[in-house]
């Protein structure tokens, strides 16, 4: 069969006729049949028996024709439904013939009344509806049925059904004087239900027939249901509804004939090759499904390839070495970091059993003890252990190179929990360990130096006290004798010698104050601040009051911010403010109206306290010398002081975890800032 021919058959078998065309054709056949049967109505009024006989014999003839063509078409049609319909109508033809012969007035069975022909009628309809429902259910199901067993089975069933009537076993359907029995009426409704079910199934499985056959079949079933409903209404075998039921029955057979005989002969390709076309469509559908599956598999393989590339890239770019082994101890792969750690040039050098590594490598504990191969990281993993940060020294026997490594390892299991791989990660910590050793050595050295420094500090403190004690004694003698000489010579020596004696006395007093300042400064190196919550504003106000009392004649304006609270040592912070405010008081002495401020500000996101004045100021080039002991800036020699106050402030602030700095400008004053670490 050529491809073009096959496509033509496929289009004929698969493409349904337009619904409007099928409906019009069905309506035309119905009207034509009604016109042909119209003359039978007057005949039924004149001679109902003749009318009944003609209609029934025509029905029997059509049924036999349906069987004949359907039976002979079984070899090429291969349609189980058509075979069952053909065999069913052969039995229906036989039972309908018995119905005709037993009809009242025929004289074939003169002893029988109207009940047997009605029983034969119901039996034929039962058989017809059951056969059509079975045919509908067989569409597209299973393999082809064997024709002769089907024929034998249907004939046997028909014979049993007919015998039940002859033997009086079949239920009564018509009683003289009473009409139709409830069994007969109920059977008509039941038969109609079977026919409706068959019609629905035929319509749902219409793809198994040529497109114009199923509407005819469904139309035949509808007419058969109309026939059955008519036979539920008559009370006389010669009545109108009896006539109408026979007409509907005959028309339904004509439609079945049209569907299964005439249309099958007119369009043989549609029926002959329907299965072939369906098989071709199924093959095409399977081919499309296969193509989609192959495309999906191809995409999956591409995705897997990309994942493998990404995995390989990750493996070779991580800093830690990665070693993967099977459960038997055979190394499967190493990443670049692991290869470098073992001095391998290619992955092939590392693909060997664990036992072969003993030839080139040794493992030692950090204290120097050699590790047997049974205690190597991979051996422990293969025994089911899981560990992290196992540190050991790796020795390459060939190169003599030693590395300290940190090992982590675990087993990889499949979904069932069975171990399939062992993974070891290795991190080279040689430099870290070297740094740790250096830090330990530095800490030990620092501890040693701290002990030495502590001893030196104690010696220095003892020296300070000794010096202070040894210096105070002669200073006291000089100061005392100079005062005695001055008092004794009062009025006997000139004013010049009296001034000399006063300078000697003032010098000794200044020397004594310097010694006290030095002792206080040295003590700060040992004092640990006792932190508490302090109102620094109140401390500043107290210091300002004392300054005003010392020189009440000066015009000085103090601006002290309220509620400045800090965490610190109250005594030490009083020293800080005494020195800073005293410095400001001293260097604003040249101003007729001095201004001294205390408050807080934000510096680099932190709160800082400040003391600001409008005194003589200083240059920023000299700011670095302010907090050095005994340093005096240019232009400040005329102001009293030893150069210890700001150094004391710096040491106290540093002991609090803070810092102190200053900003100034010559002639425009200075500002000193300080922070205190954990400050509120």
XYZ file of C-alpha atoms in Angstrom:
680
model
C 0.000 0.000 0.000
C 1.498 3.365 -0.969
C 1.888 6.186 1.469
C -0.573 8.439 -0.370
C -3.155 5.674 -0.453
C -2.678 5.033 3.246
C -3.131 8.729 4.010
C -6.332 8.739 1.985
C -7.712 5.782 3.941
C -6.652 7.382 7.174
C -8.496 10.549 6.340
C -11.595 8.570 5.332
C -11.563 6.470 8.450
C -10.551 9.081 10.948
C -12.246 12.267 9.788
C -15.904 12.300 10.875
C -18.610 13.642 8.665
C -19.930 17.050 9.621
C -22.607 16.708 12.292
C -25.100 18.664 10.178
C -24.579 16.266 7.236
C -25.082 13.198 9.417
C -28.196 14.664 11.069
C -29.719 15.669 7.722
C -29.050 12.250 6.261
C -30.632 10.589 9.289
C -33.681 12.847 9.083
C -33.994 12.195 5.357
C -33.934 8.437 5.876
C -36.534 8.705 8.615
C -38.907 10.815 6.468
C -38.388 8.527 3.489
C -39.143 5.459 5.572
C -42.253 7.111 7.013
C -43.513 7.934 3.490
C -42.921 4.361 2.334
C -44.811 2.970 5.354
C -47.650 5.488 5.149
C -49.781 3.181 2.952
C -49.569 0.544 5.679
C -51.727 2.616 8.054
C -54.955 2.234 5.980
C -54.067 -1.421 5.574
C -53.838 -1.790 9.376
C -57.340 -0.386 9.658
C -58.725 -2.658 6.935
C -56.794 -5.858 7.750
C -54.510 -5.543 10.782
C -53.419 -9.178 10.576
C -52.139 -8.685 7.035
C -50.410 -5.450 8.092
C -48.785 -7.168 11.054
C -47.613 -10.090 8.961
C -46.100 -7.850 6.269
C -44.225 -5.669 8.802
C -42.939 -8.599 10.823
C -41.809 -10.549 7.776
C -40.008 -7.485 6.456
C -38.348 -7.154 9.882
C -37.348 -10.832 9.804
C -35.933 -10.392 6.300
C -33.895 -7.366 7.308
C -32.618 -9.165 10.420
C -31.585 -12.223 8.368
C -29.858 -9.909 5.870
C -27.981 -8.224 8.704
C -26.758 -11.636 9.892
C -25.827 -12.776 6.384
C -23.687 -9.779 5.529
C -22.202 -9.461 9.010
C -21.311 -13.158 9.103
C -19.664 -13.114 5.700
C -17.739 -9.925 6.501
C -16.171 -11.424 9.652
C -12.948 -12.454 7.893
C -11.916 -8.917 6.949
C -13.870 -6.707 9.301
C -12.341 -8.221 12.458
C -14.804 -6.320 14.588
C -16.206 -8.207 17.560
C -19.172 -5.828 17.826
C -20.310 -6.478 14.236
C -20.023 -10.242 14.749
C -22.116 -10.143 17.954
C -24.740 -7.892 16.294
C -24.982 -10.251 13.300
C -25.448 -13.365 15.464
C -27.909 -11.509 17.731
C -30.175 -10.521 14.842
C -30.228 -14.073 13.511
C -31.771 -15.207 16.807
C -34.013 -12.105 16.877
C -35.234 -12.996 13.358
C -36.142 -16.513 14.495
C -37.997 -15.349 17.635
C -39.803 -12.607 15.647
C -40.880 -15.295 13.137
C -42.372 -17.309 16.019
C -44.047 -14.110 17.244
C -45.622 -13.652 13.794
C -46.782 -17.277 13.454
C -48.363 -17.369 16.938
C -50.235 -14.090 16.438
C -53.995 -14.353 16.948
C -55.799 -15.131 13.693
C -52.832 -16.749 11.936
C -54.220 -20.222 12.665
C -50.815 -21.859 13.098
C -51.388 -22.374 16.834
C -55.188 -22.098 17.087
C -55.256 -23.145 20.747
C -53.065 -20.276 21.855
C -54.348 -16.881 22.909
C -52.648 -13.438 22.779
C -50.131 -14.197 25.599
C -47.534 -16.357 23.662
C -46.976 -13.868 20.786
C -46.476 -11.113 23.400
C -44.009 -13.360 25.242
C -42.089 -13.999 21.989
C -42.048 -10.259 21.378
C -40.561 -9.490 24.846
C -38.070 -12.358 24.481
C -36.877 -11.008 21.115
C -36.514 -7.511 22.541
C -34.612 -8.822 25.597
C -32.260 -10.710 23.307
C -31.839 -7.742 20.942
C -31.082 -5.202 23.719
C -28.694 -7.579 25.513
C -26.880 -8.364 22.250
C -26.501 -4.673 21.327
C -25.209 -3.832 24.843
C -22.703 -6.709 24.660
C -21.575 -5.499 21.207
C -21.044 -1.982 22.579
C -19.017 -3.305 25.502
C -16.825 -5.395 23.171
C -15.740 -2.409 21.047
C -11.964 -2.113 21.167
C -11.631 -4.735 23.921
C -9.434 -7.821 23.759
C -8.591 -10.065 20.816
C -10.938 -11.074 18.018
C -13.654 -13.559 18.999
C -14.024 -16.920 17.257
C -17.093 -16.691 15.032
C -18.522 -20.232 15.346
C -18.480 -20.357 19.179
C -20.238 -16.970 19.227
C -22.850 -18.193 16.725
C -23.374 -21.431 18.614
C -23.715 -19.578 21.888
C -26.303 -17.107 20.596
C -28.333 -19.839 18.859
C -28.274 -21.910 22.036
C -29.433 -18.969 24.131
C -32.227 -18.235 21.655
C -33.359 -21.851 21.666
C -33.515 -21.912 25.474
C -35.506 -18.684 25.467
C -38.003 -20.007 22.913
C -38.310 -23.326 24.741
C -39.194 -21.520 27.979
C -42.224 -20.027 26.203
C -43.351 -23.291 24.642
C -43.020 -25.026 27.993
C -44.928 -22.278 29.831
C -41.993 -21.262 31.984
C -41.700 -17.704 30.633
C -43.694 -15.113 32.660
C -47.118 -13.995 31.379
C -47.152 -10.797 29.364
C -50.828 -10.354 28.269
C -53.996 -11.549 30.021
C -57.375 -11.530 28.288
C -59.700 -9.024 29.901
C -56.801 -7.404 31.810
C -54.339 -6.407 29.119
C -50.593 -6.059 29.606
C -49.116 -7.569 32.764
C -46.824 -5.555 35.076
C -43.988 -7.859 34.033
C -44.437 -6.929 30.381
C -44.612 -3.180 31.073
C -41.635 -3.309 33.435
C -39.661 -5.334 30.896
C -40.242 -2.653 28.247
C -38.742 -0.050 30.597
C -35.840 -2.313 31.498
C -35.177 -3.108 27.833
C -35.264 0.623 27.061
C -32.648 1.187 29.766
C -30.381 -1.440 28.210
C -30.774 0.204 24.804
C -29.989 3.662 26.190
C -26.845 2.299 27.878
C -25.786 0.635 24.615
C -26.347 3.892 22.714
C -24.202 5.863 25.181
C -21.376 3.333 24.959
C -21.552 3.269 21.131
C -21.290 7.050 21.057
C -18.318 7.173 23.450
C -16.485 4.516 21.419
C -17.454 5.852 18.026
C -13.808 6.018 16.897
C -13.916 2.243 16.353
C -16.436 2.694 13.484
C -16.487 4.765 10.344
C -17.726 8.249 11.139
C -21.267 7.922 9.643
C -22.151 4.540 11.158
C -22.496 5.378 14.862
C -25.173 8.088 14.406
C -27.247 5.527 12.483
C -26.755 2.950 15.211
C -27.746 5.438 17.916
C -30.746 6.527 15.839
C -31.811 2.879 15.515
C -31.583 2.466 19.279
C -33.680 5.601 19.829
C -36.396 4.262 17.512
C -36.264 0.913 19.287
C -36.805 2.695 22.625
C -39.796 4.536 21.074
C -41.147 1.186 19.923
C -40.824 -0.252 23.415
C -42.565 2.743 24.970
C -45.467 2.345 22.481
C -45.932 -1.283 23.489
C -46.371 -0.235 27.117
C -49.540 1.717 26.213
C -51.770 -0.598 24.102
C -54.611 -2.603 25.553
C -55.610 -4.403 22.342
C -53.278 -6.315 20.017
C -55.022 -4.568 17.115
C -54.802 -1.086 18.662
C -53.044 2.074 17.425
C -50.053 1.925 19.801
C -49.487 -1.661 18.719
C -49.398 -0.429 15.125
C -47.072 2.476 16.066
C -44.691 0.189 17.925
C -44.339 -2.089 14.867
C -43.618 0.913 12.650
C -40.878 2.176 15.026
C -39.422 -1.314 15.168
C -39.273 -1.626 11.402
C -37.675 1.809 11.021
C -35.032 0.930 13.613
C -34.120 -2.197 11.638
C -33.884 -0.114 8.484
C -31.364 2.189 10.217
C -29.310 -0.775 11.432
C -29.426 -2.156 7.928
C -28.330 1.233 6.613
C -25.469 1.391 9.155
C -24.113 -2.128 9.021
C -24.992 -3.288 5.492
C -25.525 -0.521 2.980
C -22.904 1.910 4.388
C -20.441 -0.931 4.945
C -20.780 -1.896 1.282
C -20.755 1.703 0.050
C -17.637 2.678 2.049
C -15.697 -0.569 2.433
C -12.362 1.174 3.029
C -13.662 2.924 6.101
C -14.549 -0.359 7.793
C -11.934 -2.588 6.275
C -9.035 -0.375 7.282
C -10.406 1.231 10.425
C -8.287 -1.021 12.667
C -5.270 -0.482 10.435
C -5.637 3.288 10.637
C -6.112 3.116 14.394
C -3.005 0.958 14.682
C -1.119 3.484 12.581
C -2.349 6.323 14.792
C -1.337 4.374 17.898
C 2.082 3.720 16.357
C 2.456 7.409 15.541
C 1.406 8.305 19.070
C 3.910 5.774 20.442
C 6.561 7.239 18.143
C 5.806 10.744 19.373
C 5.929 9.530 22.967
C 9.237 7.801 22.264
C 10.635 10.941 20.652
C 9.525 13.020 23.631
C 11.060 10.468 25.993
C 14.337 10.461 24.044
C 14.348 14.265 24.012
C 13.696 14.280 27.747
C 16.489 11.752 28.300
C 18.793 13.853 26.108
C 18.020 16.946 28.175
C 18.568 14.929 31.351
C 21.944 13.714 30.057
C 22.929 17.251 29.113
C 21.901 18.448 32.562
C 23.837 15.609 34.165
C 26.848 16.541 32.044
C 26.609 20.146 33.214
C 26.300 18.985 36.825
C 29.373 16.773 36.421
C 31.304 19.704 34.957
C 30.193 21.906 37.850
C 31.086 19.154 40.346
C 34.525 18.778 38.761
C 35.019 22.555 38.854
C 34.014 22.694 42.522
C 36.227 19.740 43.396
C 39.289 21.299 41.777
C 38.755 24.821 43.134
C 38.130 24.154 46.824
C 41.089 24.841 49.073
C 40.768 21.606 51.036
C 41.961 18.337 49.566
C 39.250 15.760 48.824
C 39.885 12.017 48.501
C 37.075 9.642 47.449
C 37.445 5.885 47.903
C 35.166 2.903 47.360
C 34.192 0.700 50.281
C 37.097 -1.680 49.543
C 39.749 1.024 50.011
C 40.446 1.748 46.332
C 41.026 5.471 45.746
C 38.641 6.635 43.015
C 39.633 10.274 42.656
C 41.528 13.162 44.233
C 41.011 16.856 43.617
C 43.881 19.203 42.758
C 44.475 20.232 46.372
C 44.833 16.589 47.472
C 47.151 15.802 44.548
C 49.368 18.773 45.443
C 49.470 17.726 49.102
C 50.711 14.254 48.099
C 53.069 15.647 45.402
C 51.192 13.810 42.639
C 51.303 15.217 39.120
C 48.138 13.515 37.794
C 45.000 11.834 39.206
C 46.173 8.462 37.868
C 49.029 8.441 40.398
C 46.523 8.530 43.242
C 44.172 5.830 41.894
C 45.424 2.843 43.864
C 44.598 0.831 46.947
C 45.226 2.384 50.355
C 47.801 -0.308 51.225
C 50.073 0.854 48.368
C 50.413 4.313 49.942
C 52.660 2.837 52.687
C 55.479 2.619 50.159
C 55.657 6.394 49.662
C 54.071 7.938 52.763
C 54.149 7.750 56.548
C 51.792 9.287 59.101
C 52.885 10.471 62.548
C 51.053 11.786 65.557
C 51.954 15.360 66.462
C 53.989 14.108 69.412
C 56.135 12.037 67.000
C 54.620 8.537 67.325
C 54.182 6.656 64.028
C 50.618 5.708 63.044
C 50.107 2.175 61.645
C 48.023 1.975 58.466
C 45.100 0.664 60.485
C 44.945 4.060 62.219
C 45.171 6.122 59.034
C 42.097 8.316 58.439
C 40.753 6.283 55.491
C 41.142 3.002 57.392
C 39.145 4.418 60.292
C 36.389 5.623 57.949
C 36.127 2.211 56.281
C 35.550 0.723 59.734
C 32.547 3.030 60.121
C 34.144 5.817 62.185
C 33.317 9.440 61.600
C 35.707 12.112 62.843
C 36.615 15.782 62.458
C 39.850 17.740 62.906
C 42.117 14.715 63.297
C 45.631 16.196 63.090
C 48.653 14.235 61.927
C 52.026 14.765 60.240
C 52.306 13.479 56.647
C 55.804 12.500 55.469
C 56.615 11.963 51.788
C 59.438 9.420 51.806
C 60.573 10.290 48.270
C 60.916 14.039 48.785
C 61.360 14.129 52.558
C 58.744 16.873 52.769
C 56.656 17.014 55.908
C 53.189 18.522 56.186
C 50.843 18.823 59.132
C 47.290 18.082 58.009
C 43.821 18.149 59.571
C 41.609 15.244 58.434
C 37.809 14.969 58.352
C 36.022 11.863 57.135
C 32.734 10.029 56.779
C 31.021 7.248 54.831
C 28.576 8.024 52.034
C 25.515 5.764 51.988
C 22.819 5.110 49.371
C 19.071 5.392 49.950
C 18.955 1.937 51.532
C 21.654 2.913 54.034
C 24.400 0.755 52.498
C 27.898 2.275 52.510
C 29.149 2.892 48.967
C 31.901 5.529 49.254
C 34.338 6.948 51.779
C 35.208 10.656 51.670
C 38.254 12.210 53.349
C 38.913 15.955 53.381
C 42.442 17.189 54.126
C 43.472 20.692 55.122
C 47.150 21.688 55.174
C 47.697 23.393 58.535
C 51.504 23.447 58.448
C 51.710 27.237 58.382
C 49.047 27.552 61.045
C 50.892 25.157 63.339
C 54.143 27.020 62.694
C 52.403 30.281 63.565
C 50.929 28.717 66.693
C 54.392 27.595 67.784
C 55.770 31.061 67.131
C 52.912 32.580 69.112
C 53.598 30.196 71.983
C 57.260 31.201 71.937
C 56.336 34.894 71.783
C 53.845 34.462 74.630
C 56.490 32.720 76.708
C 58.962 35.483 75.929
C 56.330 38.121 76.653
C 55.502 36.462 79.950
C 59.170 36.434 80.832
C 59.504 40.091 79.887
C 56.385 40.935 81.888
C 57.892 39.296 84.946
C 61.120 41.215 84.396
C 59.178 44.435 83.843
C 57.172 43.870 87.009
C 60.404 43.452 88.918
C 61.834 46.564 87.291
C 58.694 48.487 88.222
C 59.000 47.387 91.819
C 62.640 48.409 91.855
C 61.747 51.718 90.220
C 59.008 52.312 92.776
C 61.433 51.554 95.601
C 63.951 53.852 93.971
C 61.327 56.611 93.692
C 60.482 56.346 97.358
C 64.146 56.254 98.275
C 64.928 59.249 96.125
C 61.915 61.116 97.454
C 62.908 60.352 101.053
C 66.569 61.216 100.494
C 65.707 64.430 98.637
C 63.034 65.624 101.072
C 65.437 65.610 104.053
C 68.023 68.038 102.659
C 65.249 70.126 101.078
C 63.561 70.403 104.470
C 66.874 71.460 106.052
C 67.555 74.052 103.330
C 64.004 75.404 103.515
C 64.061 75.565 107.319
C 67.472 77.256 107.637
C 66.694 79.756 104.897
C 63.509 80.701 106.728
C 65.436 81.014 110.059
C 68.143 83.151 108.454
C 65.527 85.379 106.828
C 63.682 85.848 110.124
C 66.890 86.492 112.123
C 68.242 88.959 109.611
C 65.041 90.884 109.281
C 65.943 94.560 109.344
C 69.745 93.971 109.463
C 70.386 93.044 105.797
C 69.310 94.837 102.686
C 66.260 93.828 100.658
C 68.401 92.142 98.010
C 69.672 89.452 100.407
C 66.153 89.017 101.803
C 64.860 88.340 98.243
C 67.631 85.763 97.743
C 66.616 83.959 100.906
C 62.933 83.991 99.789
C 63.890 82.477 96.419
C 65.809 79.712 98.200
C 62.722 78.956 100.264
C 60.367 79.027 97.210
C 62.730 76.777 95.281
C 62.747 74.142 97.977
C 58.919 74.265 98.148
C 58.714 73.870 94.354
C 61.142 70.968 94.497
C 58.977 69.294 97.156
C 55.849 69.720 95.033
C 57.672 68.237 92.023
C 58.645 65.205 94.069
C 54.971 64.756 95.122
C 53.851 65.021 91.484
C 56.408 62.432 90.397
C 55.303 60.031 93.116
C 51.629 60.423 92.197
C 52.419 59.926 88.522
C 54.354 56.737 89.167
C 51.539 55.334 91.336
C 49.095 55.531 88.377
C 50.941 52.691 86.650
C 49.674 50.334 89.389
C 46.215 51.700 90.070
C 43.298 49.649 88.643
C 40.164 51.811 88.147
C 37.217 50.888 90.349
C 34.304 51.585 88.009
C 30.993 52.971 89.198
C 28.331 55.276 87.817
C 29.481 58.894 88.264
C 27.815 62.242 87.607
C 30.763 63.882 85.853
C 28.854 67.185 85.657
C 28.805 67.376 89.467
C 32.542 66.614 89.616
C 33.252 69.412 87.106
C 31.092 71.873 89.069
C 32.959 71.059 92.313
C 36.340 71.613 90.603
C 35.073 74.931 89.135
C 33.983 76.164 92.592
C 37.427 75.485 94.058
C 39.104 77.365 91.219
C 36.858 80.387 91.751
C 37.668 80.405 95.475
C 41.392 80.307 94.731
C 41.219 83.566 92.695
C 37.869 85.247 93.398
C 38.915 88.468 91.669
C 39.040 86.815 88.202
C 36.115 87.100 85.792
C 35.645 83.553 84.470
C 32.407 82.135 82.997
C 31.966 78.368 83.375
C 29.559 76.508 81.018
C 29.067 72.981 82.411
C 26.555 70.610 80.776
C 24.071 68.864 83.037
C 23.618 65.096 83.540
C 26.869 63.821 82.036
C 27.053 60.301 83.492
C 29.975 57.911 82.949
C 31.261 54.596 84.294
C 34.676 55.088 85.914
C 36.785 55.566 89.039
C 35.479 58.633 90.907
C 38.856 59.596 92.486
C 40.844 59.220 89.266
C 38.291 61.111 87.170
C 38.351 63.933 89.743
C 42.119 64.153 89.069
C 41.394 64.290 85.299
C 38.936 67.188 85.607
C 41.096 68.988 88.186
C 43.986 68.939 85.713
C 41.966 69.816 82.581
C 39.914 72.583 84.222
C 43.012 73.794 86.112
C 44.909 73.935 82.797
C 42.068 75.950 81.243
C 41.974 78.275 84.317
C 45.732 78.788 84.095
C 45.976 79.513 80.361
C 42.956 81.881 80.321
C 44.610 84.085 82.931
C 45.555 86.567 80.194
C 41.870 87.129 79.301
C 39.815 89.836 80.980
C 36.717 87.672 80.456
C 37.582 83.968 80.336
C 35.203 81.231 79.164
C 35.628 77.589 80.189
C 33.184 74.877 78.994
C 32.605 71.229 79.875
C 30.248 68.921 77.928
C 29.927 65.954 75.539
C 29.908 65.513 71.766
C 29.828 62.738 69.138
C 33.198 61.710 67.659
C 33.251 58.850 65.136
C 29.972 57.489 66.471
C 31.113 57.530 70.111
C 30.433 59.931 72.976
C 33.416 62.017 74.032
C 33.735 64.526 76.915
C 35.508 67.837 76.301
C 36.941 70.847 78.157
C 37.153 74.021 76.017
C 38.685 77.409 76.830
C 39.488 80.696 75.105
C 43.044 80.876 76.429
C 46.400 81.222 74.690
C 45.985 78.003 72.676
C 48.756 76.152 70.815
C 49.705 75.021 67.326
C 48.654 71.573 66.118
C 52.302 70.784 65.302
C 52.965 70.864 69.065
C 49.841 68.872 70.052
C 51.778 65.585 70.161
C 54.009 66.850 72.999
C 51.152 67.879 75.308
C 50.779 64.539 77.073
C 54.510 63.776 77.524
C 55.909 64.231 81.039
C 57.881 67.441 81.648
C 57.187 68.761 78.127
C 56.443 72.507 78.068
C 55.340 74.239 74.863
C 56.780 77.431 73.517
C 55.074 80.474 75.008
C 54.018 78.687 78.204
C 57.185 79.132 80.223
C 55.610 82.067 82.066
C 52.820 79.827 83.388
C 53.373 77.757 86.522
C 53.572 73.959 86.230
C 55.854 70.968 85.918
C 54.500 69.345 82.718
C 53.080 66.392 84.666
C 49.320 67.245 84.717
C 48.395 66.307 81.134
C 50.626 63.227 81.266
C 48.667 62.197 84.366
C 45.378 62.767 82.509
C 46.554 60.597 79.582
C 47.584 57.771 81.896
C 44.259 57.794 83.820
C 42.177 57.876 80.614
C 44.229 55.052 79.115
C 43.712 52.988 82.304
C 39.962 53.416 81.702
C 40.290 52.005 78.155
C 39.827 55.377 76.475
C 41.959 57.987 74.744
C 42.628 61.724 75.084
C 43.552 64.295 72.416
C 43.586 68.035 71.970
C 42.847 70.669 69.334
C 43.968 74.263 69.499
C 44.945 77.451 67.703
C 47.314 80.108 68.978
C 45.395 82.999 70.552
C 42.033 81.315 70.172
C 42.071 78.744 72.919
C 42.158 74.921 73.124
C 39.810 71.957 73.430
C 40.722 68.685 75.181
C 38.668 65.547 74.394
C 38.619 62.210 76.205
C 36.670 58.931 76.079
C 36.379 56.272 78.793
C 35.767 52.953 77.050
C 32.523 51.532 78.516
C 30.867 54.913 78.834
C 27.194 55.627 79.453
